[in-house]
Backbone as a printed PyTorch tensor [residue, N CA C, xyz], in Angstrom:
tensor([[[  0.7450,  -1.5680,   0.0080],
         [  0.3130,   0.0530,  -0.3520],
         [  1.1110,   1.5140,   0.1460]],

        [[  0.2870,   2.0870,   0.5600],
         [  0.7990,   3.7090,   0.3620],
         [  1.5740,   3.7310,   1.8960]],

        [[  2.4760,   5.0320,   1.7980],
         [  3.1390,   4.8060,   2.6060],
         [  2.4780,   6.1650,   3.5540]],

        [[  1.8450,   5.5010,   4.5210],
         [  2.0900,   6.2830,   5.9330],
         [  3.0890,   7.5760,   6.4420]],

        [[  2.3110,   8.4740,   6.4790],
         [  2.8300,  10.3180,   6.4290],
         [  2.7050,   9.8230,   8.1530]],

        [[  4.0030,  11.2040,   8.6230],
         [  4.0490,  11.3290,   9.2980],
         [  2.4150,  11.2070,  10.6660]],

        [[  1.9870,  12.1680,  10.6170],
         [  0.2110,  12.0100,  11.0890],
         [ -0.2720,  11.4560,  11.3650]],

        [[ -0.4070,   9.6520,  10.3080],
         [ -0.7030,   9.1490,  10.4210],
         [ -0.1000,   8.1310,  11.4750]],

        [[  1.2780,   8.0660,  10.8390],
         [  2.2730,   6.6420,  12.0580],
         [  1.8780,   7.4750,  13.3120]],

        [[  1.8640,   9.0530,  13.4650],
         [  1.7080,   9.2010,  15.5360],
         [  0.2980,   8.5520,  15.8060]],

        [[ -0.8610,   8.9450,  14.9820],
         [ -1.9670,   7.9130,  15.0020],
         [ -2.2120,   6.7360,  15.2210]],

        [[ -1.5350,   5.9270,  14.3370],
         [ -1.6280,   4.5810,  14.6550],
         [ -0.8390,   4.3950,  15.1410]],

        [[  0.3280,   5.0460,  15.5490],
         [  1.5580,   4.3520,  16.8740],
         [  0.5120,   4.7130,  18.1820]],

        [[ -0.1240,   5.9750,  18.6730],
         [ -0.6040,   6.3030,  20.3630],
         [ -1.9970,   5.0900,  19.5220]],

        [[ -3.2290,   4.9430,  18.5780],
         [ -4.0870,   3.3370,  18.4600],
         [ -3.7020,   2.2230,  19.3510]],

        [[ -2.2040,   1.7810,  18.6790],
         [ -0.9860,   1.2040,  19.6880],
         [ -1.5660,   0.7180,  19.8950]],

        [[ -0.3860,   2.0190,  20.9930],
         [ -0.1050,   1.2850,  22.2140],
         [ -0.7870,   2.1420,  23.3580]],

        [[ -2.2780,   2.2550,  22.8260],
         [ -3.5900,   2.4430,  23.7860],
         [ -4.3810,   1.3200,  24.1970]],

        [[ -4.1910,   0.0380,  22.4880],
         [ -4.3690,  -1.3110,  23.0610],
         [ -3.5220,  -1.8890,  23.9980]],

        [[ -1.8910,  -1.7050,  23.4360],
         [ -1.5350,  -2.1570,  24.7750],
         [ -0.8770,  -1.6220,  26.1970]],

        [[ -1.7620,  -0.7120,  26.3350],
         [ -1.8220,  -0.6940,  27.6950],
         [ -3.1900,  -0.6400,  28.4180]],

        [[ -3.8430,  -0.8160,  27.7780],
         [ -5.3650,  -1.5230,  27.7140],
         [ -4.2840,  -3.4990,  28.1900]],

        [[ -4.7870,  -4.1310,  27.8270],
         [ -3.7040,  -4.7120,  28.2130],
         [ -3.4280,  -5.0970,  29.4550]],

        [[ -2.3000,  -4.1060,  29.3610],
         [ -1.1510,  -4.1290,  30.6180],
         [ -1.8940,  -4.2750,  31.9450]],

        [[ -2.9210,  -3.2420,  31.6310],
         [ -3.5530,  -2.7460,  32.6150],
         [ -4.6540,  -4.1410,  33.1720]],

        [[ -4.6310,  -4.8670,  32.5010],
         [ -6.6800,  -6.0350,  32.4220],
         [ -5.3840,  -6.9370,  32.4180]],

        [[ -4.1270,  -7.0400,  31.8980],
         [ -3.1690,  -8.7560,  32.5860],
         [ -2.8720,  -8.0560,  33.8160]],

        [[ -2.1380,  -6.3220,  34.8590],
         [ -2.4580,  -6.8210,  36.0510],
         [ -3.2650,  -6.9870,  37.2000]],

        [[ -4.6070,  -6.8830,  36.6460],
         [ -5.9700,  -6.5220,  37.3820],
         [ -5.9960,  -8.0390,  37.9190]],

        [[ -5.0930,  -9.1140,  36.8560],
         [ -5.6390, -10.5900,  36.4080],
         [ -4.3500, -10.5170,  37.7860]],

        [[ -3.2660, -10.6620,  37.7510],
         [ -2.0330, -10.9430,  38.2260],
         [ -2.8580, -10.5260,  39.8200]],

        [[ -3.2850,  -9.6180,  40.5310],
         [ -3.0740,  -8.5790,  41.3980],
         [ -4.2990,  -9.2930,  42.0360]],

        [[ -5.4130, -10.3990,  41.2160],
         [ -7.1550, -11.1010,  41.7450],
         [ -5.7470, -12.0460,  41.5410]],

        [[ -4.9650, -13.6180,  41.2970],
         [ -4.0270, -14.0570,  41.5960],
         [ -2.8090, -14.4230,  42.6670]],

        [[ -2.9190, -13.0380,  42.8550],
         [ -1.7870, -13.1520,  43.9730],
         [ -3.2790, -13.7610,  45.4340]],

        [[ -4.2260, -12.7400,  45.3070],
         [ -5.5030, -12.9990,  46.2540],
         [ -6.0040, -14.1050,  46.4580]],

        [[ -5.7190, -14.1120,  45.0650],
         [ -6.3960, -15.9360,  45.3980],
         [ -5.1990, -17.3110,  45.9500]],

        [[ -4.4410, -16.3860,  45.5880],
         [ -3.0580, -17.4030,  46.3990],
         [ -2.7740, -17.5380,  48.1990]],

        [[ -2.7170, -15.9110,  48.7540],
         [ -2.8930, -16.3730,  49.5140],
         [ -3.6810, -16.9020,  50.2540]],

        [[ -5.2500, -16.4600,  49.3150],
         [ -6.2300, -17.7240,  50.1090],
         [ -5.9840, -19.4200,  50.3090]],

        [[ -5.8360, -19.3440,  49.4460],
         [ -4.7270, -21.0420,  49.4160],
         [ -3.9300, -21.1070,  50.1370]],

        [[ -3.0820, -20.6120,  51.0010],
         [ -2.1710, -20.7790,  51.6270],
         [ -2.3290, -20.4230,  53.5760]],

        [[ -3.5530, -19.8580,  53.4230],
         [ -4.2110, -19.4590,  54.7280],
         [ -4.8080, -20.4460,  54.5140]],

        [[ -6.2960, -21.4160,  53.8260],
         [ -6.3760, -22.4680,  54.6280],
         [ -5.3760, -23.5250,  54.4380]],

        [[ -5.0870, -23.8290,  53.7750],
         [ -3.1010, -24.6950,  53.5740],
         [ -2.9810, -25.0730,  55.0550]],

        [[ -2.9880, -23.5620,  56.1430],
         [ -1.6480, -22.7780,  56.6180],
         [ -3.1530, -24.0230,  58.4450]],

        [[ -4.4180, -23.0660,  57.7660],
         [ -4.6670, -23.2090,  59.1370],
         [ -5.6320, -25.2090,  59.2980]],

        [[ -5.1140, -26.0120,  57.7920],
         [ -5.9560, -27.1180,  58.2540],
         [ -5.1540, -27.8120,  58.7160]],

        [[ -4.2180, -27.7190,  59.1670],
         [ -3.1740, -28.4880,  59.5040],
         [ -3.3890, -28.8910,  61.3640]],

        [[ -4.2420, -27.4070,  61.2760],
         [ -4.0170, -27.2850,  62.8860],
         [ -6.0050, -28.0850,  63.0810]],

        [[ -7.0820, -28.4020,  62.6760],
         [ -7.9210, -28.7930,  62.9750],
         [ -9.0490, -30.2250,  62.1360]],

        [[ -7.6790, -30.7170,  61.1700],
         [ -7.9780, -31.1370,  60.9010],
         [ -6.8710, -32.5120,  59.8670]],

        [[ -6.5040, -33.5050,  61.4790],
         [ -5.4620, -34.1530,  61.5640],
         [ -5.8650, -35.3100,  61.2440]],

        [[ -6.3980, -36.3460,  59.5460],
         [ -6.8390, -37.7290,  59.2990],
         [ -6.5730, -37.5010,  58.1460]],

        [[ -6.7090, -38.7740,  57.3080],
         [ -6.6800, -39.1000,  56.0760],
         [ -7.7910, -38.2600,  54.8820]],

        [[ -8.3000, -37.6360,  55.2560],
         [ -8.8680, -36.4920,  55.1100],
         [ -8.4190, -35.3880,  54.8050]],

        [[ -8.4320, -34.6150,  55.9800],
         [ -7.0650, -33.4620,  55.6970],
         [ -6.2950, -33.3910,  54.6610]],

        [[ -5.4120, -34.2160,  55.0850],
         [ -4.5850, -34.9980,  54.1420],
         [ -4.5410, -34.8620,  53.3720]],

        [[ -5.5380, -35.5500,  51.9090],
         [ -6.3940, -35.5660,  50.6890],
         [ -6.2930, -34.1270,  50.1090]],

        [[ -7.3690, -33.3920,  51.5890],
         [ -7.0920, -31.7880,  50.9410],
         [ -6.3690, -31.0920,  51.9060]],

        [[ -5.8420, -31.5130,  52.5350],
         [ -4.0380, -29.9760,  51.5020],
         [ -3.4550, -30.0770,  49.9090]],

        [[ -3.1460, -31.6730,  50.3880],
         [ -2.8310, -31.5070,  49.1760],
         [ -3.4700, -30.8570,  47.6920]],

        [[ -4.4610, -31.4030,  47.6160],
         [ -5.3080, -30.2670,  46.3880],
         [ -5.5510, -29.3850,  46.6780]],

        [[ -5.6560, -28.3720,  47.7690],
         [ -5.6180, -27.4260,  48.1780],
         [ -3.7130, -26.6880,  47.4980]],

        [[ -3.2290, -28.5150,  47.7910],
         [ -1.4340, -27.2440,  47.1410],
         [ -1.2820, -27.9310,  45.2800]],

        [[ -2.5760, -28.9410,  45.5260],
         [ -2.0070, -29.1890,  43.4130],
         [ -2.7740, -27.2010,  42.7120]],

        [[ -4.3330, -27.0690,  43.4740],
         [ -5.0320, -25.4420,  43.0190],
         [ -3.2600, -24.1890,  43.0830]],

        [[ -2.5810, -24.1310,  45.0220],
         [ -2.1900, -23.3480,  44.4980],
         [ -0.5100, -23.6080,  42.9990]],

        [[ -0.2510, -24.8340,  42.9920],
         [  1.0850, -25.0350,  42.4070],
         [  0.5540, -24.7570,  40.7750]],

        [[ -0.4060, -25.4810,  40.5630],
         [ -1.7150, -24.2640,  39.4830],
         [ -1.8890, -22.4230,  38.9970]],

        [[ -2.3810, -22.3110,  40.6160],
         [ -2.6530, -20.5410,  40.4440],
         [ -0.7560, -20.3180,  40.0880]],

        [[  0.0620, -20.8060,  40.7210],
         [  1.6180, -20.7650,  40.8410],
         [  1.8090, -20.7030,  39.3640]],

        [[  1.7970, -21.1540,  38.4110],
         [  2.0210, -21.6600,  37.0890],
         [  1.3820, -20.6300,  36.3250]],

        [[ -0.0900, -20.2920,  36.3020],
         [ -0.4970, -19.5020,  36.1330],
         [ -0.4260, -17.6030,  36.4420]],

        [[ -0.0190, -17.7900,  37.6550],
         [  0.4190, -16.6970,  37.4650],
         [  1.5070, -15.9680,  36.6820]],

        [[  2.6050, -17.0920,  36.9960],
         [  3.8100, -16.9710,  35.7800],
         [  3.7910, -16.6570,  35.0580]],

        [[  3.1220, -17.3190,  34.3910],
         [  2.3510, -16.9990,  32.5790],
         [  1.8840, -15.1740,  32.3180]],

        [[  1.1180, -15.5730,  33.0230],
         [  1.1970, -13.8600,  33.0490],
         [  1.4860, -12.3620,  33.7850]],

        [[  2.4310, -13.7040,  34.3520],
         [  3.9030, -12.1920,  34.4320],
         [  4.2990, -11.7660,  32.8200]],

        [[  4.3980, -12.6740,  32.5700],
         [  5.5440, -13.2090,  31.4870],
         [  5.0710, -12.2000,  30.0570]],

        [[  3.8330, -12.4730,  29.6210],
         [  2.8170, -11.5560,  29.4770],
         [  2.9240, -10.1180,  30.0210]],

        [[  2.8440,  -9.6880,  30.6880],
         [  2.3830,  -8.1990,  31.2940],
         [  3.3940,  -7.7720,  30.6820]],

        [[  5.4620,  -8.3440,  31.2390],
         [  6.4770,  -8.4250,  30.6390],
         [  6.9110,  -7.9650,  29.4650]],

        [[  6.1320,  -8.1040,  27.8920],
         [  5.8670,  -8.0270,  26.6450],
         [  4.8930,  -6.4320,  26.1490]],

        [[  4.5500,  -7.0110,  27.1000],
         [  3.7080,  -6.1760,  26.4640],
         [  3.8380,  -4.6680,  27.5610]],

        [[  4.1420,  -4.7670,  28.6340],
         [  5.1930,  -3.3000,  28.1550],
         [  6.4490,  -3.7030,  27.7860]],

        [[  7.7460,  -3.8880,  26.9820],
         [  8.3100,  -4.2060,  26.7790],
         [  8.1030,  -2.5870,  25.4330]],

        [[  6.5740,  -4.0220,  24.4490],
         [  6.4690,  -3.4620,  23.0560],
         [  6.4660,  -1.9960,  24.1020]],

        [[  5.3780,  -1.4250,  24.2850],
         [  5.0650,   0.5520,  24.1860],
         [  6.1990,   0.5590,  24.9180]],

        [[  7.0100,   0.2760,  25.7620],
         [  8.5840,   0.8700,  25.2910],
         [  8.7830,   1.0080,  24.0580]],

        [[  9.0280,   0.1170,  23.4180],
         [  9.4640,   0.2290,  21.5950],
         [  8.3700,   0.7110,  21.2220]],

        [[  7.6860,   1.0330,  21.0580],
         [  6.6360,   1.6310,  20.5920],
         [  6.7390,   3.6260,  20.7770]],

        [[  6.8460,   3.7670,  21.8750],
         [  7.2780,   5.5180,  22.2540],
         [  8.5260,   5.1080,  21.4570]],

        [[  9.0410,   5.1130,  20.9780],
         [ 10.6820,   5.0910,  20.5800],
         [ 11.4580,   4.8760,  19.4870]],

        [[ 10.3300,   3.9160,  18.6870],
         [ 11.1840,   3.7310,  17.8330],
         [ 10.4870,   4.1640,  16.5950]],

        [[ 11.0890,   4.0980,  15.9420],
         [ 10.9340,   4.5350,  14.5130],
         [ 10.1430,   4.6610,  13.4950]],

        [[  9.2780,   5.2200,  12.4620],
         [  7.7950,   4.3170,  11.1290],
         [  8.0160,   2.7670,  10.8360]],

        [[  9.4620,   3.0900,  11.4170],
         [  9.2950,   1.4740,   9.9640],
         [ 10.2190,   0.9530,  10.9020]],

        [[  9.9830,   1.0060,  12.2450],
         [ 10.5180,   0.0890,  13.4200],
         [  8.8640,  -0.0600,  13.7650]],

        [[  8.3000,   0.3530,  13.8660],
         [  6.5920,   0.5600,  15.1180],
         [  6.2850,  -0.4460,  13.1660]],

        [[  6.8680,  -0.8150,  12.0620],
         [  5.4130,  -1.4390,  10.9920],
         [  5.8530,  -2.6430,  11.3400]],

        [[  7.4710,  -3.2020,  11.3850],
         [  7.7170,  -4.3210,  11.9930],
         [  7.6930,  -4.8760,  13.6510]],

        [[  7.0750,  -4.2330,  13.9240],
         [  6.9340,  -4.2920,  15.8330],
         [  5.1760,  -5.1100,  15.8890]],

        [[  4.4580,  -4.2380,  14.9470],
         [  2.8730,  -4.4940,  14.2260],
         [  2.9760,  -6.2090,  13.2360]],

        [[  4.1530,  -5.9550,  12.5320],
         [  4.2360,  -7.1350,  12.0990],
         [  3.8890,  -8.8360,  12.9260]],

        [[  5.8440,  -8.1670,  13.6420],
         [  5.4230,  -9.6250,  14.5840],
         [  4.6740,  -9.6150,  15.1660]],

        [[  3.3290,  -9.1140,  15.8150],
         [  2.1170,  -9.0650,  16.6440],
         [  1.3420,  -9.5540,  15.5860]],

        [[  1.3970,  -9.5540,  14.6210],
         [  0.5180, -10.6030,  13.4870],
         [  0.3740, -11.3680,  13.1420]],

        [[  1.4670, -11.9980,  13.2140],
         [  2.8480, -13.5260,  12.8210],
         [  1.7330, -13.9100,  13.6630]],

        [[  2.0180, -13.3040,  15.1110],
         [  1.4860, -14.7990,  16.7410],
         [  0.8060, -15.3180,  16.5270]],

        [[ -0.0700, -15.9590,  16.0450],
         [ -1.4410, -16.6910,  16.1500],
         [ -1.8650, -16.7600,  17.6210]],

        [[ -1.4450, -16.5480,  18.4500],
         [ -1.4140, -17.7270,  19.7810],
         [ -0.7890, -16.9140,  20.4850]],

        [[ -1.9040, -16.9600,  21.8530],
         [ -1.1260, -16.1460,  23.2000],
         [ -0.1050, -16.9650,  24.1040]],

        [[  0.2210, -18.6980,  23.4000],
         [  1.0160, -18.7840,  23.5440],
         [  2.5980, -17.9220,  22.9170]],

        [[  2.2990, -17.8100,  21.7140],
         [  3.2180, -16.9600,  19.9220],
         [  4.0820, -16.1630,  21.7180]],

        [[  2.3340, -15.1890,  21.9260],
         [  3.4730, -14.5290,  22.8460],
         [  3.3390, -14.7480,  24.2920]],

        [[  3.7350, -15.3300,  24.7180],
         [  4.1430, -15.6820,  25.6240],
         [  5.9860, -16.6700,  25.3190]],

        [[  5.6420, -16.5230,  24.5410],
         [  7.4440, -17.5370,  24.0680],
         [  7.9700, -16.2710,  23.6450]],

        [[  7.5560, -15.0280,  23.3880],
         [  8.6600, -13.4320,  22.1910],
         [  8.5110, -13.2510,  23.6910]],

        [[  8.2040, -13.2370,  24.9750],
         [  7.8440, -12.6250,  26.5410],
         [  9.4780, -13.5590,  27.0790]],

        [[  9.7320, -14.6430,  26.4430],
         [ 10.8290, -15.0350,  27.4960],
         [ 12.2870, -14.7420,  26.6930]],

        [[ 12.2990, -14.4700,  25.7670],
         [ 13.4910, -14.1880,  24.5630],
         [ 13.4280, -12.6400,  26.0580]]])
C-alpha cells in the first residue's frame, strides 16, 4: 500500500500503544486477583493442619497444594505476558516508523497467546 504520513504514523502508534496499555492494565488486574487467591489458598492450607489431622485432611491439603501450584503457574504465565506488553509499549514510544511497522508485523504473525508467551521469554 501507500506510505503513511508522519501524522498518520503517530495516530497509528498512539492507537496501538493504547491497545497494549489496555492489555497491561487488564493483566495487572488479573495478577493482583491471582495473588489474592494464592494468599487465601495458603491461609486455608496452613489452618487445615491445626484442626483436620486425618486422611481426609491430608487429601484436602494435597488438593490445596495442587491448586496453589496451578495458580502459581498461571501467575508466572501472566507475568511473562505483562512484561512482553510493557516492552512493546516502550519500543513503540521510541521507535521510528519502519521499526513500528516491524513490531506490528511481529504481532500479526503471532496467532496465539502461546506465541506471545514464547516471545516474552526472549
